[in-house]
Amino acid sequence: MFRYVIRRVIQAVGVLIVSTLVMYVLASLAMDPLDDLRISNSPNLEQQMASRTELLQLERPIIVRYLQWASGYLGCFVGQCDLGTAWRSGQDVGPLLIGASALTLRLVLAATVLAIVVGITIGVISALRQYSGFDYAVLFVSFVLYSLPAFWAAVLLKQWGAIGVNDFLGDPVLSWPVTLVAGVAAAVVCSAVIGGSWRRRGVTGAVAFTATVAALMILTVGGWLESPSFGPVVIGVTGLGVALALILLLGDLRQRRLLIAGGASVALGIGLYYPVWWFFGAYEMSWPLVGLFGMAAVGCGAAIGWLVGGESRRQAATVGAVTAFTMGTLTFVDRVLAVWPAYVNSRAINGRPIATIGPSTPGLGGDFWVQTLDAFTHLVLPTISLVLISFASYTRYARGSMLEVMSQDFVRTARAKGLRERTVVLRHGFRNSLIPMATIVPVDLVTLVGGAIITESIFGWSGMGSLFVTSLRNSEIDPLMAYVVLIGFLAVMGNLIADLCYGALDPRIRLEARR
Amino acid sequence: MKFGRMGAASTACILAGALLAACTPAQNDPSGGLSEETTMRVAQTQSFYSYNDRTSTTTAGANSTVLYLTRGAFNYYDDSLEIVEDSSYGTYDLVSESPLTITYTVNDDVVWSDGVAVDAADLLLQWAATSTALNSDAVNFDAHQTGLDLVTSVPEISDDGKSITLVYDEPFADWRNNITRATVPAHITASRALDIEDAAEAKEALITAIQDGDETALSAIAEFWNTGYNFTSLPEDDGLYVSSGPYIISEFVENQFLTLIRNESYAGDLVPELDTITLRYYADPLGQVQALDNGEVDLINPQSTVDVIQALEDVDGIELLTGVDGTYEVITLTLNNEGPFAAAGNGGDADRAAAMRAAFFKAVPRELIVDNLIKPLNEDTEPRNSLTMPTDSPFYDELADGNGLAEAYGSYDPEGAKQILEGLGITEPVDVTFMYFGSNVRRQNTVALVQEMAEAAGFNVIPDGDDDMGNRLGGGSYDVTIFGMSAMTTSVLNTAVTYQTGAGSNFNGYSNPEVDALFAQLGTTTDEDEQRSLLLELEQAIVVDAPALPLYQWPSVVAWNDSFAGFSPISVQPNLFWNFWEWSSE
């Protein structure tokens, strides 16, 4: 195993060197740093040409410039990194790269997680309802989304998702036809997902219809949208739902210990709701502190699970931890939402909270909660646009993989043993169907760090994608190469990790490799 | 037992939390401490990156805009493109015409925002840095103000330290544009470069270094002057963004926004109405329209396209103003290849080549191009008839009426073109290669119109769309090309670089000794009326040679939230910002 990893790492270094060389030469040939001067009619043109040629050493051969550039990176091994300069603005590439990648991570992290969770869930459901109306509908929708041009989707999202929604929020009233249509849509989708006999479908549809209409009424007529909040009851119910879902996935509803762990975590979360609010008010909040708070929640939940778990203490700890984390997150979001009315009515927002450009509102002021809310309102649209585009492929992968697993012999064996269908699907089918995903997700993550170039530029986020495009447009080779090196490195690492994961998850691969 | 343990753990957790809550005075303030200030937000395409816009890499509108708001200046352009002097900053006097001698004096109450006076030291640094007079192997100020290099002797400083006197070796027409302000503070430059704490001492050291030509000190000063003022987010050293103008930078987040607030120490006349202005950096034109619609920006100035104008027309609560941009579209013919417009392609007959060029210009449907492509964006656009001045310049009418372009080949005249060709004995269609930037849709359409309409005149236009045309310019591999030429100022010498023999952007090999002589004469003429008549003479000479045909001034569009008012953009820098002090909100 160790030798295998070493071999892969050496290969990776070779790939990196070759790819940077190729990229450097190609980019140097393609770029023309004097481009803007060639058609300039500035009076001191020749002097400008000369000084730029001198600055960029354009008279030297490309390979010499490459070696010079590469030596700056080699300096990193002796603690003297020189990643070069973005010569138009005179900025060092190091800080530029850090700023851009931080922004990109912020942008794509939530979107990726959401796309994976939603995509896999829908894919699995659609596999279980193979060849049903729901399956075809998902197939249709996912291919539509897959082929959606990003720039177009983003412009539409801005028009309806921001300008339209903001107009709506200014006067949050839904007409009865709209409410009823939404209810019917929810009913159709839910009954298709749940499936079963016509009677069961009817009941499901009725419940979904009532719930949707009621929710919309609370949101609009009930004034929830004007001052949104969850409160301990909603948080408790949601926590309970998460706990039950986890128990179904990891074990069985008859395992009393798991139920106790989940229930106790929910009870703890509700009990701590008000104390936590006090805690939020008492201390100057910051993200590290929020992180600590999250870890405390996970710790408490895991501890409870571990204590009551008995023989299944590992599952119980997981159930406890995840439930507690969900409750903590919801409590945090609830506190963020508390500043919503003040935020919406502030001078800088002026009643239009959903933003279309940039990662934050200039001149907003405000405390940690306001800033957090502001970050969310700026993330909403780009996240939706990224999820819409990328979740389609996860749906297809998950569906295919689930179908394959469900047709395997061990699933038939499980059924033959008399296991419940729920257990067969969740514990034997679903968990195994995730293995191939382990090879897709790391590689996808790297692609995302590379920046969603179009989404970034349309929403005005200057992350990795726009770093790449701007340097290309400005003929700045240093930041361009920094991008290439970082993404190349991550791509190589992503593939390595994917392979190792695969081996770790699937014993057959390890055996094969040993042979 | 198990319940007991679990209960104990939960109770402990809750108790601990409750205890924590009870022990600390907590306030959950749902008002969030939001800012009460109103700001006007202007969408800008490129992000600011240097507080010194005079070096060769930092001359950019993004920087100049911020400097315009944060620097007092001797003069500025108004909306009829006249130079207006701001006597509340200082004065400049033409002391003598021969040798050309100018004295600049800064008013006593003009200070940098850190309290240090703006004075002769700042102006001396401006000269030292942009005149190239002090540059040597060791000293390298990366800047060159054309014409200021004619001041080679170190300017004298008056006894009160407020005035500086520049003596030109030769007269120079455009001396007004040479020093318009103190761009960077001398005391900050010297104190950071030479590591001197005290402002007065630092200034003294700078003056001495310049007067004595101390290369060690000057080299450090030049180094700092070149790059020390580059920043892309608010620097820790607040000396780097001191202001002598009506506004001062208060917040700057990289690639996102830059906020300017009132400069409390500003004592001049151009006192703005708005307390703060925020520049938001965002490039996509349609996105800017949506951001305006969504109330995220208050003023946008995107590149004008049909899509943008249409989108803007659907937005409520905004005002829209179309106008002209500083760039103009020009068709240039190649004189230095073997093609139909070059002497070499006409058997060495230069007059015959000139006739061919005039014939081609007669075959260019200028009105049709303007009507089809530009009028939808700016109704008032007419074909531009001056070779040297923008349509909104005070010189324009006289030049356009008198240079003879309109009469010679100003309107589409296929019959006239045919006659010329027949007179030269040409009966077969003439092949001309038309190179243009291939991905530019407007140019594609322009070239298509020319191709279609020139056929009737006996020209067979072969379109040659190429995104790499910058590299081919001047190479003679084409007969016709089209590009945009821009002018940052209304200097009478702006086009010398295009029409003078062998000049930097004279790509078509145009050469006329008479034109060269006129440019030389213009360069040394300081009297405005004389400049006017020389310019007219010059244009007349060029029109006869027909090396280039201006088409139109690019359209521009400005749109703003109608709760603001007072905008009147101009075609030269600082474009829309020129009258920022008149901007107001309801």
PDB file of N, CA and C in Angstrom, chain B residues 152-194:
ATOM      1  N   THR B 152      13.870  70.318 -18.893  1.00  0.00           N
ATOM      2  CA  THR B 152      14.983  69.477 -18.468  1.00  0.00           C
ATOM      3  C   THR B 152      15.710  70.027 -17.246  1.00  0.00           C
ATOM      4  N   SER B 153      15.582  71.322 -17.006  1.00  0.00           N
ATOM      5  CA  SER B 153      16.266  71.864 -15.834  1.00  0.00           C
ATOM      6  C   SER B 153      15.328  71.803 -14.635  1.00  0.00           C
ATOM      7  N   VAL B 154      15.903  71.577 -13.448  1.00  0.00           N
ATOM      8  CA  VAL B 154      15.089  71.422 -12.243  1.00  0.00           C
ATOM      9  C   VAL B 154      14.303  72.711 -11.999  1.00  0.00           C
ATOM     10  N   PRO B 155      12.977  72.629 -11.890  1.00  0.00           N
ATOM     11  CA  PRO B 155      12.176  73.832 -11.674  1.00  0.00           C
ATOM     12  C   PRO B 155      12.537  74.524 -10.365  1.00  0.00           C
ATOM     13  N   GLU B 156      12.386  75.840 -10.374  1.00  0.00           N
ATOM     14  CA  GLU B 156      12.712  76.607  -9.173  1.00  0.00           C
ATOM     15  C   GLU B 156      11.522  76.669  -8.245  1.00  0.00           C
ATOM     16  N   ILE B 157      11.836  76.652  -6.967  1.00  0.00           N
ATOM     17  CA  ILE B 157      10.783  76.749  -5.961  1.00  0.00           C
ATOM     18  C   ILE B 157      10.830  78.144  -5.360  1.00  0.00           C
ATOM     19  N   SER B 158       9.642  78.743  -5.158  1.00  0.00           N
ATOM     20  CA  SER B 158       9.610  80.099  -4.605  1.00  0.00           C
ATOM     21  C   SER B 158      10.025  80.079  -3.138  1.00  0.00           C
ATOM     22  N   ASP B 159      10.292  81.276  -2.586  1.00  0.00           N
ATOM     23  CA  ASP B 159      10.773  81.354  -1.210  1.00  0.00           C
ATOM     24  C   ASP B 159       9.739  80.869  -0.204  1.00  0.00           C
ATOM     25  N   ASP B 160       8.444  81.131  -0.507  1.00  0.00           N
ATOM     26  CA  ASP B 160       7.427  80.681   0.451  1.00  0.00           C
ATOM     27  C   ASP B 160       7.105  79.197   0.273  1.00  0.00           C
ATOM     28  N   GLY B 161       7.747  78.560  -0.685  1.00  0.00           N
ATOM     29  CA  GLY B 161       7.555  77.115  -0.868  1.00  0.00           C
ATOM     30  C   GLY B 161       6.212  76.738  -1.439  1.00  0.00           C
ATOM     31  N   LYS B 162       5.486  77.692  -2.014  1.00  0.00           N
ATOM     32  CA  LYS B 162       4.150  77.408  -2.520  1.00  0.00           C
ATOM     33  C   LYS B 162       4.115  77.350  -4.051  1.00  0.00           C
ATOM     34  N   SER B 163       5.144  77.897  -4.690  1.00  0.00           N
ATOM     35  CA  SER B 163       5.133  77.994  -6.147  1.00  0.00           C
ATOM     36  C   SER B 163       6.311  77.250  -6.751  1.00  0.00           C
ATOM     37  N   ILE B 164       6.106  76.851  -7.989  1.00  0.00           N
ATOM     38  CA  ILE B 164       7.165  76.183  -8.718  1.00  0.00           C
ATOM     39  C   ILE B 164       7.131  76.731 -10.139  1.00  0.00           C
ATOM     40  N   THR B 165       8.297  76.947 -10.726  1.00  0.00           N
ATOM     41  CA  THR B 165       8.345  77.557 -12.052  1.00  0.00           C
ATOM     42  C   THR B 165       9.017  76.615 -13.036  1.00  0.00           C
ATOM     43  N   LEU B 166       8.278  76.246 -14.081  1.00  0.00           N
ATOM     44  CA  LEU B 166       8.804  75.335 -15.094  1.00  0.00           C
ATOM     45  C   LEU B 166       9.243  76.130 -16.316  1.00  0.00           C
ATOM     46  N   VAL B 167      10.450  75.863 -16.792  1.00  0.00           N
ATOM     47  CA  VAL B 167      10.932  76.534 -18.004  1.00  0.00           C
ATOM     48  C   VAL B 167      11.113  75.470 -19.089  1.00  0.00           C
ATOM     49  N   TYR B 168      10.367  75.615 -20.184  1.00  0.00           N
ATOM     50  CA  TYR B 168      10.436  74.653 -21.289  1.00  0.00           C
ATOM     51  C   TYR B 168      11.607  75.002 -22.201  1.00  0.00           C
ATOM     52  N   ASP B 169      12.318  73.991 -22.660  1.00  0.00           N
ATOM     53  CA  ASP B 169      13.405  74.217 -23.613  1.00  0.00           C
ATOM     54  C   ASP B 169      12.842  74.663 -24.953  1.00  0.00           C
ATOM     55  N   GLU B 170      11.685  74.115 -25.309  1.00  0.00           N
ATOM     56  CA  GLU B 170      11.005  74.504 -26.538  1.00  0.00           C
ATOM     57  C   GLU B 170       9.554  74.771 -26.167  1.00  0.00           C
ATOM     58  N   PRO B 171       8.874  75.590 -26.954  1.00  0.00           N
ATOM     59  CA  PRO B 171       7.452  75.803 -26.665  1.00  0.00           C
ATOM     60  C   PRO B 171       6.691  74.492 -26.820  1.00  0.00           C
ATOM     61  N   PHE B 172       5.618  74.328 -26.052  1.00  0.00           N
ATOM     62  CA  PHE B 172       4.837  73.102 -26.153  1.00  0.00           C
ATOM     63  C   PHE B 172       3.356  73.438 -26.066  1.00  0.00           C
ATOM     64  N   ALA B 173       2.590  72.978 -27.070  1.00  0.00           N
ATOM     65  CA  ALA B 173       1.197  73.380 -27.207  1.00  0.00           C
ATOM     66  C   ALA B 173       0.361  72.989 -25.995  1.00  0.00           C
ATOM     67  N   ASP B 174       0.540  71.775 -25.544  1.00  0.00           N
ATOM     68  CA  ASP B 174      -0.384  71.207 -24.577  1.00  0.00           C
ATOM     69  C   ASP B 174       0.072  71.335 -23.137  1.00  0.00           C
ATOM     70  N   TRP B 175       0.790  72.418 -22.833  1.00  0.00           N
ATOM     71  CA  TRP B 175       1.380  72.498 -21.493  1.00  0.00           C
ATOM     72  C   TRP B 175       0.334  72.433 -20.393  1.00  0.00           C
ATOM     73  N   ARG B 176      -0.920  72.808 -20.707  1.00  0.00           N
ATOM     74  CA  ARG B 176      -1.962  72.799 -19.662  1.00  0.00           C
ATOM     75  C   ARG B 176      -2.222  71.396 -19.115  1.00  0.00           C
ATOM     76  N   ASN B 177      -2.015  70.394 -19.952  1.00  0.00           N
ATOM     77  CA  ASN B 177      -2.274  69.027 -19.484  1.00  0.00           C
ATOM     78  C   ASN B 177      -1.066  68.397 -18.801  1.00  0.00           C
ATOM     79  N   ASN B 178       0.060  69.100 -18.757  1.00  0.00           N
ATOM     80  CA  ASN B 178       1.279  68.465 -18.248  1.00  0.00           C
ATOM     81  C   ASN B 178       1.299  68.304 -16.744  1.00  0.00           C
ATOM     82  N   ILE B 179       0.964  69.367 -16.034  1.00  0.00           N
ATOM     83  CA  ILE B 179       0.829  69.221 -14.582  1.00  0.00           C
ATOM     84  C   ILE B 179      -0.534  69.775 -14.244  1.00  0.00           C
ATOM     85  N   THR B 180      -1.443  68.874 -13.836  1.00  0.00           N
ATOM     86  CA  THR B 180      -2.779  69.361 -13.502  1.00  0.00           C
ATOM     87  C   THR B 180      -3.032  69.265 -12.012  1.00  0.00           C
ATOM     88  N   ARG B 181      -2.186  68.536 -11.307  1.00  0.00           N
ATOM     89  CA  ARG B 181      -2.412  68.340  -9.873  1.00  0.00           C
ATOM     90  C   ARG B 181      -1.177  67.690  -9.285  1.00  0.00           C
ATOM     91  N   ALA B 182      -1.096  67.671  -7.952  1.00  0.00           N
ATOM     92  CA  ALA B 182      -0.080  66.871  -7.285  1.00  0.00           C
ATOM     93  C   ALA B 182      -0.677  65.485  -7.106  1.00  0.00           C
ATOM     94  N   THR B 183      -0.211  64.512  -7.890  1.00  0.00           N
ATOM     95  CA  THR B 183      -0.852  63.199  -7.862  1.00  0.00           C
ATOM     96  C   THR B 183      -0.568  62.445  -6.568  1.00  0.00           C
ATOM     97  N   VAL B 184       0.711  62.388  -6.163  1.00  0.00           N
ATOM     98  CA  VAL B 184       0.992  61.703  -4.900  1.00  0.00           C
ATOM     99  C   VAL B 184       1.654  62.684  -3.937  1.00  0.00           C
ATOM    100  N   PRO B 185       1.433  62.500  -2.650  1.00  0.00           N
ATOM    101  CA  PRO B 185       2.002  63.416  -1.658  1.00  0.00           C
ATOM    102  C   PRO B 185       3.514  63.236  -1.531  1.00  0.00           C
ATOM    103  N   ALA B 186       4.240  64.347  -1.609  1.00  0.00           N
ATOM    104  CA  ALA B 186       5.701  64.283  -1.526  1.00  0.00           C
ATOM    105  C   ALA B 186       6.150  63.800  -0.157  1.00  0.00           C
ATOM    106  N   HIS B 187       5.457  64.270   0.898  1.00  0.00           N
ATOM    107  CA  HIS B 187       5.950  63.910   2.247  1.00  0.00           C
ATOM    108  C   HIS B 187       5.792  62.426   2.533  1.00  0.00           C
ATOM    109  N   ILE B 188       4.697  61.836   2.029  1.00  0.00           N
ATOM    110  CA  ILE B 188       4.518  60.392   2.241  1.00  0.00           C
ATOM    111  C   ILE B 188       5.554  59.618   1.424  1.00  0.00           C
ATOM    112  N   THR B 189       5.710  60.014   0.164  1.00  0.00           N
ATOM    113  CA  THR B 189       6.661  59.323  -0.704  1.00  0.00           C
ATOM    114  C   THR B 189       8.052  59.337  -0.084  1.00  0.00           C
ATOM    115  N   ALA B 190       8.487  60.545   0.334  1.00  0.00           N
ATOM    116  CA  ALA B 190       9.848  60.656   0.858  1.00  0.00           C
ATOM    117  C   ALA B 190       9.982  59.959   2.204  1.00  0.00           C
ATOM    118  N   SER B 191       8.938  60.077   3.055  1.00  0.00           N
ATOM    119  CA  SER B 191       9.101  59.481   4.381  1.00  0.00           C
ATOM    120  C   SER B 191       9.118  57.959   4.290  1.00  0.00           C
ATOM    121  N   ARG B 192       8.325  57.374   3.370  1.00  0.00           N
ATOM    122  CA  ARG B 192       8.345  55.918   3.243  1.00  0.00           C
ATOM    123  C   ARG B 192       9.601  55.450   2.512  1.00  0.00           C
ATOM    124  N   ALA B 193      10.025  56.229   1.506  1.00  0.00           N
ATOM    125  CA  ALA B 193      11.165  55.791   0.706  1.00  0.00           C
ATOM    126  C   ALA B 193      12.476  55.988   1.458  1.00  0.00           C
ATOM    127  N   LEU B 194      12.574  57.092   2.193  1.00  0.00           N
ATOM    128  CA  LEU B 194      13.846  57.418   2.842  1.00  0.00           C
ATOM    129  C   LEU B 194      13.799  57.160   4.338  1.00  0.00           C
TER     130      LEU B 194
END
